[in-house]
């Protein structure tokens, strides 16, 4: 038996599929969050029902992430407390050159729920000794 | 001059490459998508110890919350001033609220809360204590109790 050679062009109506695909892209584009560079998956934040996202982002944020073992991640690098001191001193010198007042710096502490309170206080005391005075302890709203 | 619209030829765009790109974009967004849990901050103002006071008025005596821990880092007792409250953060909230109301309510009192956790205490208990003294959620509304919180200086 011979197949018909005539190449009949079959057309699918793609309109609705493209509509849905574009809607999906729009949905994901709106919800995507690129700010995860400031977060670390090794840190499980403590939970607090009062942890509501702030209305406006804090000025001059300095995000310090304290791991379970007490080491600190700052700008994607892990430090111990002495290494962190040098890094923050360097960062503050840069801010001074840029004429940013040190008092406007907000230290955001993202500490693991299981780390020792003393380690968090060590970091706060280190920042205090470098004349930083605004601290924000970060927590998440629920456990999802 | 008139254009001839003689034959109704269907103008066809070649959609293949566009659909390819669109699907690539869709796959990228699906792969990178992650539900982000809302995060919030508790403000803590801790000026350097050596800083001279700008005002002569002495602030009211802070309420001292002590959090004691077992060697494993578990909470053993909460005490507010001299009063031991067991391990109940609800009791802590009620007691702080009572003391603040005695001093004229959250706005007038201007009370500071000073936290003194043991070094080995798990950090989640500290945040739980801060939550208890900061406020409470009732019917979806947040009622503030005290927003001036600091850590007590440690004696090493």
Short mmCIF file of N, CA and C in Angstrom, two decimals, chain A residues 17-128:
data_model
loop_
_atom_site.label_atom_id
_atom_site.label_comp_id
_atom_site.label_asym_id
_atom_site.label_seq_id
_atom_site.Cartn_x
_atom_site.Cartn_y
_atom_site.Cartn_z
N UNK A 17 -2.11 28.03 23.51
CA UNK A 17 -0.94 27.53 24.23
C UNK A 17 0.05 28.67 24.51
N UNK A 18 0.26 29.51 23.50
CA UNK A 18 1.18 30.63 23.69
C UNK A 18 0.64 31.59 24.74
N UNK A 19 -0.67 31.81 24.73
CA UNK A 19 -1.29 32.67 25.75
C UNK A 19 -0.97 32.15 27.15
N UNK A 20 -1.20 30.86 27.32
CA UNK A 20 -0.99 30.27 28.66
C UNK A 20 0.49 30.33 29.03
N UNK A 21 1.36 30.03 28.06
CA UNK A 21 2.80 30.06 28.35
C UNK A 21 3.24 31.46 28.77
N UNK A 22 2.75 32.48 28.06
CA UNK A 22 3.12 33.85 28.44
C UNK A 22 2.58 34.21 29.82
N UNK A 23 1.39 33.73 30.10
CA UNK A 23 0.83 33.99 31.45
C UNK A 23 1.71 33.35 32.51
N UNK A 24 2.14 32.12 32.25
CA UNK A 24 3.02 31.43 33.21
C UNK A 24 4.32 32.20 33.39
N UNK A 25 4.90 32.65 32.29
CA UNK A 25 6.17 33.40 32.38
C UNK A 25 5.96 34.67 33.20
N UNK A 26 4.86 35.37 32.92
CA UNK A 26 4.58 36.61 33.67
C UNK A 26 4.45 36.29 35.15
N UNK A 27 3.77 35.20 35.48
CA UNK A 27 3.56 34.81 36.88
C UNK A 27 4.90 34.55 37.58
N UNK A 28 5.76 33.77 36.94
CA UNK A 28 7.05 33.45 37.55
C UNK A 28 7.96 34.67 37.62
N UNK A 29 7.87 35.52 36.61
CA UNK A 29 8.73 36.72 36.62
C UNK A 29 8.38 37.63 37.79
N UNK A 30 7.06 37.75 38.05
CA UNK A 30 6.63 38.63 39.15
C UNK A 30 7.06 38.04 40.49
N UNK A 31 6.98 36.72 40.62
CA UNK A 31 7.23 36.12 41.93
C UNK A 31 8.69 35.76 42.19
N UNK A 32 9.51 35.81 41.17
CA UNK A 32 10.90 35.40 41.36
C UNK A 32 11.60 36.36 42.33
N UNK A 33 12.46 35.79 43.12
CA UNK A 33 13.14 36.60 44.12
C UNK A 33 14.66 36.45 43.93
N UNK A 34 15.26 37.55 43.51
CA UNK A 34 16.71 37.50 43.29
C UNK A 34 17.49 37.89 44.54
N UNK A 35 16.78 38.30 45.58
CA UNK A 35 17.48 38.79 46.78
C UNK A 35 18.03 37.64 47.61
N UNK A 36 17.96 36.41 47.09
CA UNK A 36 18.44 35.28 47.87
C UNK A 36 19.95 35.26 48.04
N UNK A 37 20.63 36.19 47.33
CA UNK A 37 22.08 36.29 47.52
C UNK A 37 22.40 36.64 48.96
N UNK A 38 21.42 37.28 49.65
CA UNK A 38 21.63 37.68 51.04
C UNK A 38 21.26 36.56 52.00
N UNK A 39 20.85 35.44 51.49
CA UNK A 39 20.45 34.38 52.39
C UNK A 39 21.35 33.16 52.19
N UNK A 40 21.34 32.30 53.17
CA UNK A 40 22.16 31.10 53.07
C UNK A 40 21.33 29.91 53.52
N UNK A 41 21.40 28.85 52.75
CA UNK A 41 20.54 27.71 53.05
C UNK A 41 20.97 26.96 54.30
N UNK A 42 22.20 27.19 54.74
CA UNK A 42 22.67 26.50 55.95
C UNK A 42 22.06 27.10 57.21
N UNK A 43 21.44 28.25 57.04
CA UNK A 43 20.88 28.92 58.23
C UNK A 43 19.38 28.70 58.30
N UNK A 44 18.96 28.17 59.43
CA UNK A 44 17.52 28.00 59.67
C UNK A 44 17.13 29.08 60.67
N UNK A 45 16.43 30.07 60.19
CA UNK A 45 16.09 31.20 61.05
C UNK A 45 15.10 30.77 62.14
N UNK A 46 15.17 31.42 63.32
CA UNK A 46 14.16 31.14 64.34
C UNK A 46 12.80 31.67 63.88
N UNK A 47 11.75 31.11 64.46
CA UNK A 47 10.39 31.49 64.03
C UNK A 47 9.79 32.45 65.04
N UNK A 48 9.12 33.47 64.51
CA UNK A 48 8.43 34.41 65.38
C UNK A 48 7.17 34.88 64.66
N UNK A 49 6.05 34.87 65.41
CA UNK A 49 4.78 35.30 64.79
C UNK A 49 4.80 36.81 64.50
N UNK A 50 5.69 37.53 65.15
CA UNK A 50 5.72 38.99 64.96
C UNK A 50 6.68 39.42 63.84
N UNK A 51 7.33 38.43 63.22
CA UNK A 51 8.31 38.77 62.19
C UNK A 51 7.62 39.17 60.89
N UNK A 52 7.23 40.41 60.80
CA UNK A 52 6.58 40.92 59.60
C UNK A 52 7.62 41.64 58.74
N UNK A 53 7.55 41.45 57.42
CA UNK A 53 8.51 42.15 56.57
C UNK A 53 8.39 43.67 56.76
N UNK A 54 9.53 44.39 56.79
CA UNK A 54 9.46 45.84 57.01
C UNK A 54 8.82 46.55 55.82
N UNK A 55 8.21 47.73 56.11
CA UNK A 55 7.56 48.50 55.04
C UNK A 55 8.57 49.01 54.04
N UNK A 56 9.72 49.44 54.55
CA UNK A 56 10.76 49.94 53.64
C UNK A 56 12.08 49.25 53.98
N UNK A 57 12.92 49.01 52.98
CA UNK A 57 14.19 48.33 53.29
C UNK A 57 15.09 49.20 54.17
N UNK A 58 15.83 48.59 55.09
CA UNK A 58 16.69 49.38 55.98
C UNK A 58 17.83 50.06 55.22
N UNK A 59 18.27 51.21 55.75
CA UNK A 59 19.35 51.94 55.08
C UNK A 59 20.68 51.23 55.36
N UNK A 60 21.58 51.26 54.42
CA UNK A 60 22.93 50.70 54.53
C UNK A 60 22.93 49.35 55.25
N UNK A 61 22.27 48.36 54.69
CA UNK A 61 22.23 47.07 55.40
C UNK A 61 23.58 46.36 55.38
N UNK A 62 23.91 45.78 56.51
CA UNK A 62 25.12 44.96 56.61
C UNK A 62 24.64 43.60 57.14
N UNK A 63 24.53 42.64 56.25
CA UNK A 63 23.92 41.37 56.63
C UNK A 63 24.98 40.39 57.12
N UNK A 64 24.87 40.03 58.38
CA UNK A 64 25.80 39.06 58.98
C UNK A 64 25.01 37.78 59.27
N UNK A 65 25.49 36.69 58.72
CA UNK A 65 24.77 35.42 58.90
C UNK A 65 25.60 34.51 59.81
N UNK A 66 25.02 34.19 60.94
CA UNK A 66 25.77 33.40 61.93
C UNK A 66 25.35 31.93 61.81
N UNK A 67 26.34 31.10 61.54
CA UNK A 67 26.07 29.67 61.36
C UNK A 67 25.96 28.97 62.72
N UNK A 68 25.50 27.75 62.67
CA UNK A 68 25.33 26.96 63.88
C UNK A 68 26.62 26.84 64.69
N UNK A 69 27.77 26.75 63.98
CA UNK A 69 29.05 26.58 64.67
C UNK A 69 29.67 27.91 65.13
N UNK A 70 28.98 29.02 64.88
CA UNK A 70 29.47 30.31 65.35
C UNK A 70 30.23 31.10 64.30
N UNK A 71 30.58 30.45 63.19
CA UNK A 71 31.23 31.22 62.12
C UNK A 71 30.21 32.14 61.45
N UNK A 72 30.76 33.18 60.80
CA UNK A 72 29.87 34.21 60.27
C UNK A 72 30.08 34.34 58.75
N UNK A 73 28.99 34.42 58.04
CA UNK A 73 29.07 34.64 56.59
C UNK A 73 28.75 36.11 56.34
N UNK A 74 29.69 36.77 55.67
CA UNK A 74 29.47 38.18 55.31
C UNK A 74 29.95 38.35 53.87
N UNK A 75 29.09 38.85 53.04
CA UNK A 75 29.31 39.00 51.59
C UNK A 75 29.89 37.69 51.01
N UNK A 76 29.15 36.64 51.20
CA UNK A 76 29.45 35.32 50.60
C UNK A 76 30.77 34.68 51.06
N UNK A 77 31.39 35.18 52.11
CA UNK A 77 32.62 34.59 52.62
C UNK A 77 32.44 34.26 54.10
N UNK A 78 33.00 33.12 54.48
CA UNK A 78 32.86 32.70 55.88
C UNK A 78 34.05 33.19 56.70
N UNK A 79 33.78 33.77 57.85
CA UNK A 79 34.85 34.30 58.72
C UNK A 79 34.66 33.76 60.14
N UNK A 80 35.77 33.75 60.88
CA UNK A 80 35.62 33.61 62.33
C UNK A 80 35.52 35.03 62.88
N UNK A 81 35.40 35.17 64.18
CA UNK A 81 35.10 36.50 64.73
C UNK A 81 36.23 37.52 64.46
N UNK A 82 37.47 37.06 64.51
CA UNK A 82 38.60 37.98 64.27
C UNK A 82 38.69 38.38 62.79
N UNK A 83 38.42 37.38 61.92
CA UNK A 83 38.41 37.67 60.48
C UNK A 83 37.30 38.65 60.14
N UNK A 84 36.18 38.50 60.84
CA UNK A 84 35.04 39.39 60.59
C UNK A 84 35.38 40.82 61.00
N UNK A 85 36.11 40.95 62.12
CA UNK A 85 36.50 42.29 62.58
C UNK A 85 37.29 43.02 61.48
N UNK A 86 38.26 42.33 60.91
CA UNK A 86 39.09 42.95 59.86
C UNK A 86 38.23 43.33 58.66
N UNK A 87 37.33 42.44 58.28
CA UNK A 87 36.49 42.70 57.11
C UNK A 87 35.57 43.90 57.35
N UNK A 88 34.95 43.95 58.54
CA UNK A 88 34.05 45.07 58.83
C UNK A 88 34.83 46.37 58.90
N UNK A 89 36.03 46.32 59.53
CA UNK A 89 36.86 47.54 59.60
C UNK A 89 37.13 48.06 58.19
N UNK A 90 37.48 47.14 57.29
CA UNK A 90 37.76 47.51 55.91
C UNK A 90 36.51 48.11 55.26
N UNK A 91 35.38 47.47 55.51
CA UNK A 91 34.12 47.92 54.92
C UNK A 91 33.74 49.31 55.44
N UNK A 92 33.99 49.54 56.73
CA UNK A 92 33.65 50.84 57.32
C UNK A 92 34.56 51.94 56.78
N UNK A 93 35.84 51.56 56.52
CA UNK A 93 36.76 52.55 55.92
C UNK A 93 36.25 52.96 54.54
N UNK A 94 35.73 51.97 53.80
CA UNK A 94 35.16 52.27 52.48
C UNK A 94 33.97 53.21 52.60
N UNK A 95 33.11 52.92 53.58
CA UNK A 95 31.92 53.75 53.77
C UNK A 95 32.32 55.18 54.14
N UNK A 96 33.41 55.28 54.92
CA UNK A 96 33.89 56.60 55.33
C UNK A 96 34.37 57.38 54.10
N UNK A 97 35.06 56.68 53.22
CA UNK A 97 35.53 57.33 51.98
C UNK A 97 34.35 57.79 51.13
N UNK A 98 33.28 57.02 51.19
CA UNK A 98 32.07 57.38 50.43
C UNK A 98 31.19 58.37 51.19
N UNK A 99 31.70 58.82 52.34
CA UNK A 99 31.01 59.78 53.21
C UNK A 99 29.64 59.28 53.67
N UNK A 100 29.55 58.00 53.93
CA UNK A 100 28.31 57.45 54.48
C UNK A 100 28.47 57.43 56.01
N UNK A 101 27.53 58.08 56.73
CA UNK A 101 27.67 58.07 58.20
C UNK A 101 27.53 56.66 58.77
N UNK A 102 28.44 56.33 59.70
CA UNK A 102 28.43 54.97 60.27
C UNK A 102 27.13 54.71 61.02
N UNK A 103 26.54 55.78 61.58
CA UNK A 103 25.30 55.58 62.36
C UNK A 103 24.13 55.14 61.49
N UNK A 104 24.26 55.35 60.18
CA UNK A 104 23.14 54.95 59.31
C UNK A 104 23.21 53.48 58.92
N UNK A 105 24.29 52.82 59.33
CA UNK A 105 24.44 51.40 58.98
C UNK A 105 23.52 50.55 59.87
N UNK A 106 22.78 49.68 59.25
CA UNK A 106 21.92 48.74 59.99
C UNK A 106 22.52 47.35 59.90
N UNK A 107 22.90 46.81 61.03
CA UNK A 107 23.46 45.46 61.05
C UNK A 107 22.31 44.46 61.15
N UNK A 108 22.12 43.68 60.11
CA UNK A 108 21.04 42.69 60.12
C UNK A 108 21.66 41.33 60.47
N UNK A 109 21.19 40.78 61.56
CA UNK A 109 21.76 39.51 62.02
C UNK A 109 20.81 38.37 61.68
N UNK A 110 21.27 37.51 60.81
CA UNK A 110 20.51 36.30 60.45
C UNK A 110 21.23 35.12 61.10
N UNK A 111 20.81 34.80 62.29
CA UNK A 111 21.51 33.73 63.01
C UNK A 111 20.69 32.45 62.98
N UNK A 112 21.38 31.34 62.95
CA UNK A 112 20.72 30.04 62.98
C UNK A 112 20.01 29.85 64.32
N UNK A 113 18.82 29.23 64.25
CA UNK A 113 18.04 29.04 65.48
C UNK A 113 18.79 28.23 66.53
N UNK A 114 19.70 27.37 66.07
CA UNK A 114 20.39 26.49 67.01
C UNK A 114 21.74 27.00 67.48
N UNK A 115 22.15 28.17 67.01
CA UNK A 115 23.47 28.65 67.45
C UNK A 115 23.39 29.21 68.86
N UNK A 116 24.53 29.35 69.50
CA UNK A 116 24.52 29.81 70.90
C UNK A 116 24.27 31.31 70.96
N UNK A 117 23.47 31.72 71.94
CA UNK A 117 23.17 33.14 72.12
C UNK A 117 24.46 33.94 72.34
N UNK A 118 25.43 33.30 72.99
CA UNK A 118 26.71 33.96 73.25
C UNK A 118 27.43 34.35 71.96
N UNK A 119 27.30 33.52 70.94
CA UNK A 119 27.95 33.81 69.65
C UNK A 119 27.32 35.06 69.01
N UNK A 120 26.00 35.15 69.14
CA UNK A 120 25.30 36.32 68.59
C UNK A 120 25.74 37.57 69.36
N UNK A 121 25.85 37.43 70.67
CA UNK A 121 26.29 38.57 71.47
C UNK A 121 27.74 38.95 71.16
N UNK A 122 28.57 37.95 70.87
CA UNK A 122 29.96 38.25 70.46
C UNK A 122 29.96 39.15 69.23
N UNK A 123 29.11 38.81 68.25
CA UNK A 123 29.06 39.59 67.01
C UNK A 123 28.54 41.00 67.30
N UNK A 124 27.50 41.10 68.14
CA UNK A 124 26.95 42.41 68.48
C UNK A 124 28.01 43.25 69.18
N UNK A 125 28.73 42.64 70.12
CA UNK A 125 29.77 43.38 70.84
C UNK A 125 30.90 43.82 69.91
N UNK A 126 31.23 42.97 68.95
CA UNK A 126 32.25 43.34 67.97
C UNK A 126 31.80 44.57 67.18
N UNK A 127 30.55 44.55 66.74
CA UNK A 127 30.03 45.68 65.96
C UNK A 127 29.97 46.94 66.82
N UNK A 128 29.57 46.75 68.10
CA UNK A 128 29.53 47.90 69.01
C UNK A 128 30.91 48.53 69.16
#
